[in-house]
Coordinates of C-alpha atoms in Angstrom, one line a residue:
M1 CA 17.2 -13.4 104.2
F2 CA 16.9 -12.4 100.5
S3 CA 17.6 -15.9 99.4
L4 CA 15.1 -17.4 101.8
I5 CA 12.4 -15.0 100.5
L6 CA 13.2 -15.9 96.9
N7 CA 13.2 -19.6 97.8
G8 CA 9.8 -19.4 99.4
I9 CA 8.1 -17.3 96.8
G10 CA 9.7 -19.1 93.9
T11 CA 8.8 -22.5 95.4
L12 CA 5.1 -21.6 95.8
M13 CA 4.9 -20.2 92.2
H14 CA 6.9 -23.1 90.8
F15 CA 4.6 -25.8 92.1
Y16 CA 1.4 -23.8 91.4
V17 CA 2.4 -23.4 87.8
A18 CA 3.4 -27.0 87.5
H19 CA 0.1 -28.1 89.0
R20 CA -2.0 -25.9 86.8
L21 CA -0.1 -26.8 83.6
Y22 CA -0.5 -30.5 84.3
A23 CA -4.3 -29.9 84.5
L24 CA -4.3 -29.2 80.8
A25 CA -5.4 -32.2 78.8
P26 CA -2.8 -32.0 76.0
I27 CA 0.0 -32.3 78.7
R28 CA -1.8 -34.7 81.0
T29 CA -2.6 -37.2 78.3
R30 CA 1.0 -37.1 76.8
V31 CA 3.2 -37.1 80.0
K32 CA 2.8 -39.6 82.8
A33 CA 2.4 -38.0 86.2
R34 CA 5.5 -39.4 87.7
W35 CA 7.7 -38.1 84.9
W36 CA 6.1 -34.7 85.0
W37 CA 6.6 -34.3 88.7
L38 CA 10.1 -35.7 88.6
G39 CA 10.9 -33.0 86.1
A40 CA 9.3 -30.4 88.2
V41 CA 11.3 -31.4 91.2
V42 CA 14.6 -31.4 89.2
V43 CA 13.9 -27.9 87.9
W44 CA 13.0 -26.7 91.4
A45 CA 16.3 -28.2 92.8
V46 CA 18.3 -26.3 90.1
Y47 CA 16.4 -23.1 91.0
L48 CA 17.2 -23.5 94.7
L49 CA 20.8 -24.1 93.8
G50 CA 20.9 -21.1 91.6
V51 CA 19.4 -18.8 94.2
R52 CA 22.1 -20.0 96.6
L53 CA 24.9 -19.4 94.1
G54 CA 23.6 -16.1 92.9
D55 CA 23.9 -14.7 89.4
A56 CA 27.2 -12.8 89.8
A57 CA 29.6 -15.7 89.1
L58 CA 31.1 -15.2 85.7
D59 CA 32.1 -18.8 84.8
W60 CA 29.6 -20.6 82.6
R61 CA 29.7 -23.6 84.9
W62 CA 27.7 -21.4 87.4
W63 CA 24.8 -21.1 85.0
P64 CA 22.2 -22.2 87.7
G65 CA 22.6 -18.8 89.3
Q66 CA 21.8 -17.0 86.1
F67 CA 18.9 -19.5 85.3
A68 CA 17.3 -18.9 88.7
M69 CA 16.5 -15.3 88.4
T70 CA 15.0 -15.6 84.9
W71 CA 13.1 -18.7 86.0
L72 CA 11.7 -16.6 88.8
G73 CA 10.6 -13.9 86.4
I74 CA 8.9 -16.5 84.1
L75 CA 7.1 -18.0 87.1
F76 CA 5.9 -14.6 88.1
V77 CA 4.4 -13.9 84.7
M78 CA 2.9 -17.4 84.4
T79 CA 1.4 -17.2 87.8
Q80 CA -0.4 -13.9 86.9
Y81 CA -2.2 -15.4 83.9
L82 CA -2.9 -18.8 85.4
L83 CA -4.2 -17.3 88.6
L84 CA -6.4 -14.9 86.6
A85 CA -7.9 -17.9 84.7
D86 CA -8.5 -19.7 88.0
L87 CA -10.1 -16.7 89.6
V88 CA -12.4 -16.3 86.6
T89 CA -13.5 -20.0 86.8
G90 CA -13.4 -20.3 90.6
F91 CA -10.6 -22.8 90.2
G92 CA -12.8 -24.9 87.8
L93 CA -15.9 -24.8 89.9
W94 CA -17.7 -22.2 87.7
L95 CA -18.0 -22.2 83.9
R96 CA -17.1 -25.9 83.9
N97 CA -17.5 -26.2 80.1
W98 CA -15.2 -23.2 79.5
A99 CA -12.8 -23.7 82.4
P100 CA -10.3 -25.9 80.5
R101 CA -10.2 -23.5 77.6
I102 CA -9.8 -20.5 79.9
L103 CA -7.0 -22.2 81.7
A104 CA -5.3 -23.1 78.4
A105 CA -5.7 -19.5 77.3
G106 CA -4.0 -18.3 80.5
A107 CA -1.1 -20.7 79.9
I108 CA -0.6 -19.6 76.3
A109 CA -0.8 -16.0 77.4
G110 CA 1.8 -16.6 80.2
V111 CA 4.2 -18.3 77.8
S112 CA 3.8 -15.7 75.1
V113 CA 4.2 -12.7 77.5
S114 CA 7.3 -14.4 79.1
A115 CA 8.9 -14.9 75.7
F116 CA 8.2 -11.3 74.8
A117 CA 9.7 -10.1 78.1
I118 CA 12.9 -12.1 77.4
F119 CA 13.0 -10.7 73.8
Q120 CA 12.7 -7.1 75.1
A121 CA 15.6 -7.8 77.5
V122 CA 18.0 -9.3 75.0
R123 CA 17.4 -7.1 72.0
A124 CA 19.4 -3.9 71.5
P125 CA 18.4 -0.9 73.6
A126 CA 16.3 1.6 71.8
I127 CA 17.7 5.1 71.1
V128 CA 15.4 7.6 72.8
E129 CA 15.9 11.2 71.8
Y130 CA 15.1 14.4 73.8
E131 CA 15.6 18.1 73.1
L132 CA 16.2 19.9 76.3
P133 CA 16.3 23.6 76.9
L134 CA 18.9 24.3 79.6
A135 CA 18.8 27.3 81.8
G136 CA 22.1 29.2 81.4
L137 CA 23.4 27.2 78.4
P138 CA 25.5 29.6 76.2
Q139 CA 24.1 30.2 72.8
E140 CA 27.3 28.9 71.3
L141 CA 26.5 25.4 72.7
D142 CA 23.0 25.3 71.3
G143 CA 22.5 21.9 69.5
M144 CA 25.3 20.1 71.4
T145 CA 24.5 16.4 71.7
L146 CA 25.2 14.2 74.8
V147 CA 24.6 10.5 75.0
A148 CA 23.6 9.0 78.4
I149 CA 23.7 5.3 79.2
S150 CA 22.7 3.8 82.5
D151 CA 22.3 0.5 84.3
T152 CA 24.3 -1.7 82.0
H153 CA 24.8 -4.2 84.9
L154 CA 27.8 -5.8 83.3
G155 CA 28.5 -9.2 84.8
A156 CA 27.5 -12.8 84.2
Q157 CA 24.8 -11.9 81.6
R158 CA 26.5 -9.0 79.8
R159 CA 30.1 -8.8 79.0
A160 CA 32.5 -6.6 77.1
A161 CA 31.2 -8.0 73.8
W162 CA 27.7 -6.8 74.6
L163 CA 29.0 -3.4 75.6
G164 CA 30.9 -3.2 72.3
K165 CA 27.6 -3.3 70.5
R166 CA 26.3 -0.4 72.6
V167 CA 29.5 1.5 71.8
D168 CA 28.7 1.1 68.1
Q169 CA 25.2 2.5 68.8
I170 CA 26.6 5.5 70.7
N171 CA 29.2 6.3 68.2
A172 CA 26.6 6.4 65.4
L173 CA 25.0 9.3 67.3
E174 CA 28.2 11.4 67.1
P175 CA 28.0 12.8 70.7
A176 CA 30.1 15.6 72.1
A177 CA 30.3 13.7 75.4
V178 CA 29.1 10.4 76.8
V179 CA 27.9 10.0 80.4
M180 CA 27.4 6.8 82.3
L181 CA 24.9 7.1 85.0
G182 CA 25.8 4.3 87.4
D183 CA 25.3 0.6 87.9
Q184 CA 27.8 0.0 85.2
V185 CA 28.4 -3.5 86.8
E186 CA 26.2 -6.0 88.6
D187 CA 28.5 -5.8 91.6
E188 CA 32.1 -7.1 91.1
P189 CA 34.6 -5.9 88.4
I190 CA 34.0 -8.1 85.4
N191 CA 37.7 -8.9 84.8
D192 CA 37.3 -9.0 81.0
D193 CA 40.4 -8.2 79.1
Q194 CA 38.3 -6.7 76.3
L195 CA 36.6 -4.1 78.4
A196 CA 39.3 -1.4 78.2
P197 CA 39.7 -1.7 74.4
V198 CA 35.9 -1.6 74.0
L199 CA 35.6 1.6 76.1
R200 CA 38.5 3.2 74.2
R201 CA 36.5 2.9 71.0
L202 CA 34.0 5.5 72.3
R203 CA 34.3 8.7 70.3
A204 CA 33.4 11.8 72.3
P205 CA 35.5 15.0 72.0
L206 CA 34.5 16.3 75.4
G207 CA 35.1 12.9 77.1
V208 CA 33.4 9.9 78.6
W209 CA 32.3 10.5 82.2
A210 CA 30.8 8.2 84.8
V211 CA 29.3 8.2 88.3
T212 CA 28.9 5.2 90.6
G213 CA 25.6 3.6 91.5
N214 CA 24.6 1.4 94.3
H215 CA 25.6 -1.8 92.6
E216 CA 29.3 -0.7 92.2
Y217 CA 29.4 -0.6 96.0
Y218 CA 27.9 -4.1 96.4
G219 CA 31.3 -5.4 95.3
D220 CA 34.8 -3.9 94.8
A221 CA 34.0 -0.4 93.7
G222 CA 37.6 0.5 93.5
G223 CA 38.3 -2.3 91.2
T224 CA 35.4 -1.4 88.9
I225 CA 36.5 2.3 88.8
A226 CA 40.1 1.1 87.9
E227 CA 38.7 -1.2 85.1
F228 CA 36.7 1.6 83.5
S229 CA 39.5 4.2 84.0
A230 CA 41.8 1.9 82.0
G231 CA 39.4 2.4 79.1
G232 CA 39.6 6.2 79.3
V233 CA 36.4 6.8 81.4
K234 CA 36.7 9.7 83.8
W235 CA 34.8 9.3 87.1
L236 CA 33.1 12.2 88.9
R237 CA 33.1 11.4 92.6
D238 CA 31.5 14.4 94.3
E239 CA 33.1 16.9 91.9
R240 CA 32.3 19.3 89.1
V241 CA 34.3 20.0 85.9
E242 CA 33.8 22.5 83.1
I243 CA 33.8 20.4 79.9
A244 CA 33.1 23.4 77.6
P245 CA 32.9 27.2 78.2
G246 CA 29.7 27.7 80.2
L247 CA 28.9 24.0 80.5
H248 CA 29.7 22.2 83.8
L249 CA 29.3 18.5 84.5
A250 CA 28.9 17.4 88.1
G251 CA 28.7 13.9 89.5
L252 CA 27.5 12.4 92.8
D253 CA 29.4 9.4 94.2
D254 CA 27.7 6.4 95.6
I255 CA 24.3 7.9 96.3
G256 CA 22.9 4.4 96.7
R257 CA 25.0 3.8 99.9
A258 CA 24.1 7.3 101.1
M259 CA 20.4 6.5 100.9
H260 CA 20.9 3.8 103.6
G261 CA 22.0 6.0 106.5
G262 CA 24.4 8.5 104.9
D263 CA 23.8 12.2 104.1
I264 CA 22.8 12.7 100.5
Y265 CA 23.0 16.4 100.8
A266 CA 26.6 16.4 102.1
G267 CA 27.6 14.8 98.8
L268 CA 25.6 17.4 96.9
A269 CA 27.3 20.2 98.9
R270 CA 30.7 18.8 98.0
T271 CA 29.8 18.4 94.4
I272 CA 28.2 21.8 93.9
P273 CA 29.7 24.1 96.6
N274 CA 28.4 27.2 94.7
R275 CA 26.5 28.2 91.6
A276 CA 28.6 28.2 88.4
E277 CA 28.2 30.6 85.5
G278 CA 26.4 28.9 82.6
A279 CA 24.6 25.6 82.8
T280 CA 25.3 22.6 85.2
I281 CA 24.4 19.0 84.4
L282 CA 24.2 16.8 87.5
L283 CA 24.8 13.0 87.2
A284 CA 23.1 11.2 90.1
H285 CA 22.3 7.6 89.8
I286 CA 19.3 7.6 92.0
P287 CA 16.6 10.2 91.6
A288 CA 15.9 10.3 95.3
P289 CA 13.0 12.4 96.5
G290 CA 14.4 15.5 98.2
L291 CA 17.6 15.4 96.2
V292 CA 15.8 16.4 93.0
E293 CA 14.3 19.4 94.7
R294 CA 17.5 20.3 96.4
A295 CA 19.5 20.1 93.2
A296 CA 17.0 22.5 91.5
R297 CA 17.4 25.0 94.3
E298 CA 21.2 24.8 93.9
G299 CA 21.0 26.0 90.4
V300 CA 21.3 22.7 88.5
S301 CA 20.0 23.0 84.9
L302 CA 19.7 19.3 84.1
M303 CA 19.8 16.2 86.3
L304 CA 20.4 12.8 84.7
S305 CA 19.5 9.6 86.6
G306 CA 18.8 5.9 86.2
H307 CA 18.2 3.2 88.8
T308 CA 14.4 2.7 88.5
H309 CA 14.6 0.6 85.3
G310 CA 11.1 2.0 84.7
G311 CA 9.9 -0.9 86.9
Q312 CA 11.5 -3.4 84.4
I313 CA 8.7 -6.0 84.6
W314 CA 5.1 -4.9 84.8
P315 CA 3.4 -4.3 87.3
F316 CA 6.5 -3.5 89.4
N317 CA 6.5 0.0 87.9
Y318 CA 3.6 0.9 90.2
L319 CA 5.6 -0.3 93.2
V320 CA 8.7 1.5 92.2
K321 CA 6.8 4.7 91.6
R322 CA 5.7 4.7 95.3
E323 CA 9.3 5.2 96.2
F324 CA 10.4 7.3 93.2
P325 CA 7.5 9.6 92.1
H326 CA 9.7 10.5 89.0
L327 CA 9.9 7.0 87.5
V328 CA 11.2 7.5 83.9
G329 CA 11.4 10.1 81.2
V330 CA 11.5 13.9 81.3
H331 CA 10.3 15.9 84.3
R332 CA 10.6 19.5 85.4
E333 CA 11.4 20.8 88.9
G334 CA 11.5 24.6 88.9
D335 CA 14.0 25.7 86.3
M336 CA 15.7 22.3 86.3
Q337 CA 15.0 19.5 83.8
L338 CA 15.2 15.9 85.2
V339 CA 15.7 12.9 82.8
I340 CA 15.5 9.4 84.2
S341 CA 16.6 6.5 82.0
R342 CA 15.1 3.0 82.0
G343 CA 18.7 1.8 81.5
A344 CA 20.3 -0.2 78.8
G345 CA 20.7 -3.5 80.7
G346 CA 18.7 -4.9 83.6
W347 CA 18.9 -6.5 87.0
G348 CA 17.8 -10.0 88.0
P349 CA 15.6 -11.8 85.5
R350 CA 16.8 -11.4 81.9
M351 CA 13.3 -9.9 81.2
R352 CA 11.8 -6.5 80.5
L353 CA 8.0 -6.3 80.2
W354 CA 6.7 -3.1 78.5
Q355 CA 9.8 -1.3 79.7
P356 CA 12.5 -1.8 77.0
G357 CA 16.1 -0.9 77.5
E358 CA 17.2 2.5 76.2
I359 CA 20.2 4.8 75.4
L360 CA 19.5 8.5 75.6
K361 CA 20.4 11.0 72.9
L362 CA 20.1 14.5 74.5
T363 CA 20.2 17.6 72.3
L364 CA 20.9 20.6 74.5
R365 CA 19.1 23.9 73.6
S366 CA 20.0 27.4 74.8
P367 CA 17.0 29.5 75.9
Q368 CA 18.8 32.4 74.2
T369 CA 18.2 31.1 70.7

C-alpha cells in the first residue's frame, strides 16, 4: 500500500514538474519534445523501480531504491514552487507578460531550495548545546556532560565510515557518557565489519548506552543489538542503571511497536518500578503524548527522545506537530525537562529543509549549586 501511494503521488508530481519545466523557453528551444519526454519517462521508470526495491538494500547496484526517495523529495519541493507560480498567474491566463518570468523564478527557487535541502542532509550534524538543571542531581555531579545522538538511520545511505566522523565529533566534546536514542539503523543490521571498531573508538568513562526505536523493529532487532553490543554499546531494554552515585539512566525498549497496540505504560512501569534517590534520565525514542506526562509523574528528572526529525522537510513539521505537540528542543513538564533531538541522520529523502541534523551536548546542573 505504501509503495502504491508513493507511486501515485510521485507520478503526478513527476509529470507535472516535467510539463511545467518544458514550458520554459530556454528548455523548449534547446531540447526537442520527443527527447525531453523520453528522458522524463526513463527517469519515471527508474523511480517506480526504486520504490519497488526500497532504499534498504546495501549493495550499490540497488541504487534506484536510494534514488527514488530523494527524487520524491526533490519533486515535492519543485511542485511547491512551480504550483505557486501557476496559481499566481492562473496557469498562464493572468499576467501574461510576466507569467513566463514568474514560472522561471519558481523553477529556479525549486532547484535552489532542493539543492540546499540536500546540502543540509549531507553535511555534518551541528553540535547543539543545552544546560539543564536536573531535579535531584547531586552537587558533586554539577557540570557533568552527556552527549546524545539520535536517528542515525544507518543503512544504504550512511555506513560505518559516516558514523566514524560522528564519533570524532562526539569525542571532541569529552562526554562522561554517550546515549543513543533509537533508530540507530534504517531497519536491518548493516553488516559492516567496521561498525564495531568505530563504536569502540567512543571515549566515555560512564559508558555508551542505547535504546531501540521503531526502525530497529522493522528488521532484525536482535541482529542490530548484537552488532552494536560488539562495539561496546550497552542496551537499556526496559531497565534502569545507576551510572554514577545519584544519577540513574533508564531506557524504554521498542516504544515504537508499543504505540501500535501495545501498552507504553507497562514498559515504563518495568523500567521505573519505583522512584530512585537522586536524578533519573529516561531514554525513550518517541516522545509520545501521555508518556511524557506519565514519566514526569514517576519522578523522571530528564527525558531524552528523537523520532520527530523536527519534521525533516518543511512544511512536514506542522503535520508532525499535530501528533507530537513537543516537536523538537527543550520543554518542561512539571519538574521534568524534556529534550527532543532532530536526529543526526534522516529517513527517506536525503534531504533536510530548515531542520538540520544535530548532536546534543547536555551539561547537567544541580539545583543545589
